[in-house]
Amino acid sequence: MKLISKTYYCLLVIFISGKLSAQNFYKERVSRDNILSIGVGPSFAYLDNGGQYRDLNFEIKPSVSLALTKRLNQIFDLRATSGVQWISSGGNPSIAVRDAWFAEFASFTAKGPAYYFDIMPSMNLIGFGNHMNRSLFNLYSGFGLGIMNVRTQQTKSFNSEEVPTRNQITTGYIPFRAGLSYRIGPYSDIGGEGTLMLTFTDNIDGNIGFNSFGDHLFQAQIVYRRYFIPKTKD
């Protein structure tokens, strides 16, 4: 009787294990074509009153991003990214520069958050058909179109007693984004990502025409990426 019970128990364990393995194998055959990404890292803004960039004399501020990516095929993805980057004027402008700003009634200082949202297609250097078959490393890049809302407090001098004025501007921008990902698990990657946001304005900081270019944002982030399957109704 004991022998029969042991045999039955062994067969039951083998059957359940085999069924679970089969279910797991079948589940992994369904590619996880959606990726949720969270990024955080340093950033800076190229502004007319941002500082002396050739001398690396400018302010570094934090940035945060959240992205949802849909894999279209083995090579191309479609990605939506939103986030916030804090910007600030900086540096130590000369007396001549300050006089020019004063004559133009331009802002000496500007600081605050820049909220952004963009959509862009991106391309993977090493394509893959299933999330389980992706390479250990991968390089991706792309560009798209976005909208940004910047809210700053600005002053027309360096006088500490001046009350800052609140300013707000909304502009479009073109994001250029590239990253290197490293596979840390069957469903997870970690990597580094750089972003350049070319805005369509030179008035984010309340200071126009001092530099040769418009106002643009730069980011360097550590990014965690998670592959998932959306829940479906039974």
mmCIF file of C-alpha atoms in Angstrom:
data_model
loop_
_atom_site.group_PDB
_atom_site.id
_atom_site.type_symbol
_atom_site.label_atom_id
_atom_site.label_comp_id
_atom_site.label_asym_id
_atom_site.label_seq_id
_atom_site.Cartn_x
_atom_site.Cartn_y
_atom_site.Cartn_z
ATOM 1 C CA MET A 1 0.000 0.000 0.000
ATOM 2 C CA LYS A 2 2.849 2.364 0.848
ATOM 3 C CA LEU A 3 4.525 1.552 -2.471
ATOM 4 C CA ILE A 4 1.322 2.408 -4.368
ATOM 5 C CA SER A 5 0.955 5.667 -2.449
ATOM 6 C CA LYS A 6 4.555 6.670 -3.120
ATOM 7 C CA THR A 7 4.188 5.804 -6.802
ATOM 8 C CA TYR A 8 0.961 7.825 -7.056
ATOM 9 C CA TYR A 9 2.578 10.768 -5.302
ATOM 10 C CA CYS A 10 5.606 10.698 -7.633
ATOM 11 C CA LEU A 11 3.393 10.548 -10.700
ATOM 12 C CA LEU A 12 1.315 13.444 -9.386
ATOM 13 C CA VAL A 13 4.432 15.571 -8.804
ATOM 14 C CA ILE A 14 5.751 14.770 -12.290
ATOM 15 C CA PHE A 15 2.371 15.600 -13.858
ATOM 16 C CA ILE A 16 2.065 18.952 -12.044
ATOM 17 C CA SER A 17 5.678 19.887 -12.774
ATOM 18 C CA GLY A 18 5.255 19.020 -16.428
ATOM 19 C CA LYS A 19 2.036 21.015 -16.651
ATOM 20 C CA LEU A 20 3.603 24.052 -14.995
ATOM 21 C CA SER A 21 6.621 23.826 -17.288
ATOM 22 C CA ALA A 22 4.375 23.575 -20.319
ATOM 23 C CA GLN A 23 2.337 26.561 -19.159
ATOM 24 C CA ASN A 24 5.490 28.578 -18.499
ATOM 25 C CA PHE A 25 6.910 27.636 -21.915
ATOM 26 C CA TYR A 26 3.664 28.649 -23.583
ATOM 27 C CA LYS A 27 3.540 31.900 -21.622
ATOM 28 C CA GLU A 28 7.072 32.896 -22.658
ATOM 29 C CA ARG A 29 6.219 32.202 -26.302
ATOM 30 C CA VAL A 30 3.974 35.279 -26.096
ATOM 31 C CA SER A 31 6.439 38.132 -26.535
ATOM 32 C CA ARG A 32 6.317 40.971 -24.020
ATOM 33 C CA ASP A 33 6.169 43.838 -26.481
ATOM 34 C CA ASN A 34 5.520 46.644 -23.986
ATOM 35 C CA ILE A 35 8.233 48.360 -21.965
ATOM 36 C CA LEU A 36 7.810 50.652 -18.963
ATOM 37 C CA SER A 37 10.867 52.842 -18.302
ATOM 38 C CA ILE A 38 11.803 55.045 -15.358
ATOM 39 C CA GLY A 39 14.798 57.352 -15.625
ATOM 40 C CA VAL A 40 16.582 59.764 -13.297
ATOM 41 C CA GLY A 41 19.781 61.740 -13.652
ATOM 42 C CA PRO A 42 21.589 65.073 -14.024
ATOM 43 C CA SER A 43 20.662 67.668 -16.620
ATOM 44 C CA PHE A 44 21.345 71.231 -17.700
ATOM 45 C CA ALA A 45 19.740 73.866 -19.893
ATOM 46 C CA TYR A 46 21.468 75.913 -22.574
ATOM 47 C CA LEU A 47 20.136 79.410 -21.830
ATOM 48 C CA ASP A 48 21.163 82.978 -22.668
ATOM 49 C CA ASN A 49 21.764 83.586 -18.956
ATOM 50 C CA GLY A 50 22.755 79.971 -18.252
ATOM 51 C CA GLY A 51 26.456 80.561 -17.657
ATOM 52 C CA GLN A 52 29.818 80.235 -19.352
ATOM 53 C CA TYR A 53 29.467 76.877 -21.120
ATOM 54 C CA ARG A 54 32.968 76.769 -22.625
ATOM 55 C CA ASP A 55 34.363 77.084 -19.100
ATOM 56 C CA LEU A 56 31.868 74.496 -17.759
ATOM 57 C CA ASN A 57 30.471 77.185 -15.471
ATOM 58 C CA PHE A 58 26.740 76.409 -15.395
ATOM 59 C CA GLU A 59 24.145 74.792 -13.163
ATOM 60 C CA ILE A 60 23.494 71.018 -13.061
ATOM 61 C CA LYS A 61 19.938 70.092 -12.030
ATOM 62 C CA PRO A 62 17.995 66.808 -11.666
ATOM 63 C CA SER A 63 15.607 65.328 -14.219
ATOM 64 C CA VAL A 64 13.058 62.506 -14.059
ATOM 65 C CA SER A 65 11.300 60.655 -16.884
ATOM 66 C CA LEU A 66 8.616 58.004 -17.341
ATOM 67 C CA ALA A 67 8.191 56.269 -20.696
ATOM 68 C CA LEU A 68 5.979 53.652 -22.310
ATOM 69 C CA THR A 69 7.338 51.850 -25.351
ATOM 70 C CA LYS A 70 5.480 49.618 -27.812
ATOM 71 C CA ARG A 71 7.598 47.250 -29.881
ATOM 72 C CA LEU A 72 6.392 47.383 -33.491
ATOM 73 C CA ASN A 73 8.712 44.701 -34.890
ATOM 74 C CA GLN A 74 12.194 43.292 -34.310
ATOM 75 C CA ILE A 75 13.900 46.633 -35.008
ATOM 76 C CA PHE A 76 11.498 49.535 -34.493
ATOM 77 C CA ASP A 77 9.662 50.780 -31.390
ATOM 78 C CA LEU A 78 7.208 53.609 -30.731
ATOM 79 C CA ARG A 79 7.799 55.456 -27.473
ATOM 80 C CA ALA A 80 5.916 58.075 -25.445
ATOM 81 C CA THR A 81 7.939 59.904 -22.771
ATOM 82 C CA SER A 82 6.907 62.406 -20.113
ATOM 83 C CA GLY A 83 8.874 63.966 -17.313
ATOM 84 C CA VAL A 84 10.236 67.048 -15.619
ATOM 85 C CA GLN A 85 13.598 68.773 -15.711
ATOM 86 C CA TRP A 86 14.599 71.561 -13.365
ATOM 87 C CA ILE A 87 16.441 74.418 -15.052
ATOM 88 C CA SER A 88 18.447 77.320 -13.668
ATOM 89 C CA SER A 89 20.520 80.249 -14.836
ATOM 90 C CA GLY A 90 24.105 80.324 -13.648
ATOM 91 C CA GLY A 91 27.657 81.423 -14.184
ATOM 92 C CA ASN A 92 29.249 84.764 -13.460
ATOM 93 C CA PRO A 93 28.580 87.244 -16.292
ATOM 94 C CA SER A 94 30.864 90.233 -16.706
ATOM 95 C CA ILE A 95 29.891 93.843 -16.007
ATOM 96 C CA ALA A 96 29.613 94.503 -19.754
ATOM 97 C CA VAL A 97 27.201 91.590 -20.144
ATOM 98 C CA ARG A 98 25.120 92.756 -17.195
ATOM 99 C CA ASP A 99 24.921 96.260 -18.674
ATOM 100 C CA ALA A 100 23.730 94.812 -21.986
ATOM 101 C CA TRP A 101 21.054 92.742 -20.228
ATOM 102 C CA PHE A 102 19.953 95.767 -18.211
ATOM 103 C CA ALA A 103 19.640 97.860 -21.371
ATOM 104 C CA GLU A 104 17.464 95.195 -22.985
ATOM 105 C CA PHE A 105 15.434 94.670 -19.806
ATOM 106 C CA ALA A 106 16.423 90.990 -20.026
ATOM 107 C CA SER A 107 16.295 88.535 -17.152
ATOM 108 C CA PHE A 108 19.460 88.013 -15.150
ATOM 109 C CA THR A 109 18.154 84.870 -13.436
ATOM 110 C CA ALA A 110 15.554 82.207 -14.216
ATOM 111 C CA LYS A 111 14.810 78.937 -12.473
ATOM 112 C CA GLY A 112 11.980 76.416 -12.311
ATOM 113 C CA PRO A 113 10.600 73.173 -13.708
ATOM 114 C CA ALA A 114 10.165 72.228 -17.364
ATOM 115 C CA TYR A 115 7.408 69.659 -17.934
ATOM 116 C CA TYR A 116 7.609 67.761 -21.204
ATOM 117 C CA PHE A 117 5.899 65.079 -23.276
ATOM 118 C CA ASP A 118 7.039 63.615 -26.579
ATOM 119 C CA ILE A 119 6.403 60.743 -28.963
ATOM 120 C CA MET A 120 9.173 59.249 -31.053
ATOM 121 C CA PRO A 121 9.994 56.132 -33.059
ATOM 122 C CA SER A 122 13.261 54.466 -32.098
ATOM 123 C CA MET A 123 15.470 51.782 -33.597
ATOM 124 C CA ASN A 124 17.284 48.912 -31.859
ATOM 125 C CA LEU A 125 20.780 48.138 -33.102
ATOM 126 C CA ILE A 126 20.285 44.408 -32.392
ATOM 127 C CA GLY A 127 16.774 43.280 -33.271
ATOM 128 C CA PHE A 128 14.897 40.496 -31.462
ATOM 129 C CA GLY A 129 11.571 38.769 -31.968
ATOM 130 C CA ASN A 130 10.886 37.712 -28.373
ATOM 131 C CA HIS A 131 11.849 39.353 -25.091
ATOM 132 C CA MET A 132 13.510 36.093 -23.994
ATOM 133 C CA ASN A 133 15.836 36.213 -27.005
ATOM 134 C CA ARG A 134 17.124 39.750 -26.658
ATOM 135 C CA SER A 135 20.885 40.283 -26.444
ATOM 136 C CA LEU A 136 22.812 41.074 -23.269
ATOM 137 C CA PHE A 137 23.526 44.594 -24.556
ATOM 138 C CA ASN A 138 21.566 46.703 -26.985
ATOM 139 C CA LEU A 139 21.830 50.202 -28.390
ATOM 140 C CA TYR A 140 18.742 52.214 -29.335
ATOM 141 C CA SER A 141 18.163 55.723 -30.666
ATOM 142 C CA GLY A 142 15.540 57.913 -32.297
ATOM 143 C CA PHE A 143 13.984 61.353 -32.579
ATOM 144 C CA GLY A 144 10.453 62.683 -32.545
ATOM 145 C CA LEU A 145 8.243 65.618 -31.609
ATOM 146 C CA GLY A 146 7.135 66.951 -28.237
ATOM 147 C CA ILE A 147 5.561 69.772 -26.267
ATOM 148 C CA MET A 148 7.038 71.492 -23.208
ATOM 149 C CA ASN A 149 5.688 73.801 -20.533
ATOM 150 C CA VAL A 150 8.274 75.779 -18.559
ATOM 151 C CA ARG A 151 7.424 77.702 -15.378
ATOM 152 C CA THR A 152 10.137 79.979 -14.066
ATOM 153 C CA GLN A 153 10.782 82.684 -11.516
ATOM 154 C CA GLN A 154 12.853 85.470 -13.080
ATOM 155 C CA THR A 155 14.650 88.592 -11.887
ATOM 156 C CA LYS A 156 15.989 91.584 -13.829
ATOM 157 C CA SER A 157 19.070 91.937 -11.634
ATOM 158 C CA PHE A 158 21.250 90.067 -9.147
ATOM 159 C CA ASN A 159 19.800 92.086 -6.275
ATOM 160 C CA SER A 160 18.839 89.600 -3.553
ATOM 161 C CA GLU A 161 15.978 91.884 -2.451
ATOM 162 C CA GLU A 162 14.247 91.864 -5.857
ATOM 163 C CA VAL A 163 10.971 89.949 -5.869
ATOM 164 C CA PRO A 164 11.030 87.373 -8.717
ATOM 165 C CA THR A 165 8.244 87.435 -11.296
ATOM 166 C CA ARG A 166 6.476 84.238 -12.321
ATOM 167 C CA ASN A 167 6.626 83.382 -16.008
ATOM 168 C CA GLN A 168 5.257 80.539 -18.095
ATOM 169 C CA ILE A 169 5.886 79.493 -21.675
ATOM 170 C CA THR A 170 4.773 76.530 -23.789
ATOM 171 C CA THR A 171 6.825 75.448 -26.779
ATOM 172 C CA GLY A 172 7.352 72.535 -29.110
ATOM 173 C CA TYR A 173 10.640 70.669 -29.276
ATOM 174 C CA ILE A 174 12.437 67.901 -31.131
ATOM 175 C CA PRO A 175 13.844 65.189 -28.836
ATOM 176 C CA PHE A 176 16.963 63.271 -29.868
ATOM 177 C CA ARG A 177 17.412 60.262 -27.587
ATOM 178 C CA ALA A 178 19.931 57.392 -27.465
ATOM 179 C CA GLY A 179 20.616 54.708 -24.882
ATOM 180 C CA LEU A 180 22.625 51.602 -24.082
ATOM 181 C CA SER A 181 20.710 48.888 -22.215
ATOM 182 C CA TYR A 182 22.012 45.892 -20.257
ATOM 183 C CA ARG A 183 19.855 42.840 -19.578
ATOM 184 C CA ILE A 184 19.620 42.090 -15.851
ATOM 185 C CA GLY A 185 16.800 39.532 -15.983
ATOM 186 C CA PRO A 186 14.240 37.929 -18.283
ATOM 187 C CA TYR A 187 11.959 40.968 -18.028
ATOM 188 C CA SER A 188 14.286 43.791 -16.951
ATOM 189 C CA ASP A 189 17.043 46.003 -18.347
ATOM 190 C CA ILE A 190 19.122 48.792 -16.889
ATOM 191 C CA GLY A 191 21.063 51.302 -18.898
ATOM 192 C CA GLY A 192 22.231 54.805 -19.596
ATOM 193 C CA GLU A 193 20.300 57.246 -21.746
ATOM 194 C CA GLY A 194 21.102 60.680 -23.145
ATOM 195 C CA THR A 195 18.535 63.180 -24.436
ATOM 196 C CA LEU A 196 18.800 66.459 -26.315
ATOM 197 C CA MET A 197 15.652 68.605 -26.527
ATOM 198 C CA LEU A 198 15.846 71.258 -29.240
ATOM 199 C CA THR A 199 13.098 73.748 -28.419
ATOM 200 C CA PHE A 200 11.443 76.173 -30.837
ATOM 201 C CA THR A 201 12.032 79.227 -28.652
ATOM 202 C CA ASP A 202 14.772 81.454 -27.251
ATOM 203 C CA ASN A 203 12.596 82.859 -24.472
ATOM 204 C CA ILE A 204 12.503 80.119 -21.819
ATOM 205 C CA ASP A 205 14.723 82.239 -19.551
ATOM 206 C CA GLY A 206 13.330 85.717 -20.327
ATOM 207 C CA ASN A 207 16.588 86.611 -22.094
ATOM 208 C CA ILE A 208 16.536 86.671 -25.909
ATOM 209 C CA GLY A 209 19.333 86.792 -28.468
ATOM 210 C CA PHE A 210 22.389 86.861 -26.215
ATOM 211 C CA ASN A 211 23.606 83.417 -27.339
ATOM 212 C CA SER A 212 23.837 82.276 -30.956
ATOM 213 C CA PHE A 213 21.263 79.518 -30.473
ATOM 214 C CA GLY A 214 17.850 79.056 -28.887
ATOM 215 C CA ASP A 215 17.177 77.570 -25.451
ATOM 216 C CA HIS A 216 17.747 73.809 -25.339
ATOM 217 C CA LEU A 217 17.754 71.065 -22.681
ATOM 218 C CA PHE A 218 20.157 68.174 -22.108
ATOM 219 C CA GLN A 219 19.770 65.071 -19.915
ATOM 220 C CA ALA A 220 21.866 62.045 -18.896
ATOM 221 C CA GLN A 221 19.837 59.428 -17.019
ATOM 222 C CA ILE A 222 20.099 55.982 -15.495
ATOM 223 C CA VAL A 223 17.070 54.077 -16.809
ATOM 224 C CA TYR A 224 15.281 50.957 -15.547
ATOM 225 C CA ARG A 225 13.208 49.164 -18.216
ATOM 226 C CA ARG A 226 10.568 46.484 -17.527
ATOM 227 C CA TYR A 227 8.937 44.285 -20.192
ATOM 228 C CA PHE A 228 5.285 43.445 -19.564
ATOM 229 C CA ILE A 229 2.088 42.085 -21.125
ATOM 230 C CA PRO A 230 -1.023 44.272 -20.692
ATOM 231 C CA LYS A 231 -3.836 42.684 -18.718
ATOM 232 C CA THR A 232 -6.727 41.521 -20.879
ATOM 233 C CA LYS A 233 -10.334 40.885 -19.919
ATOM 234 C CA ASP A 234 -11.287 37.227 -19.650
#
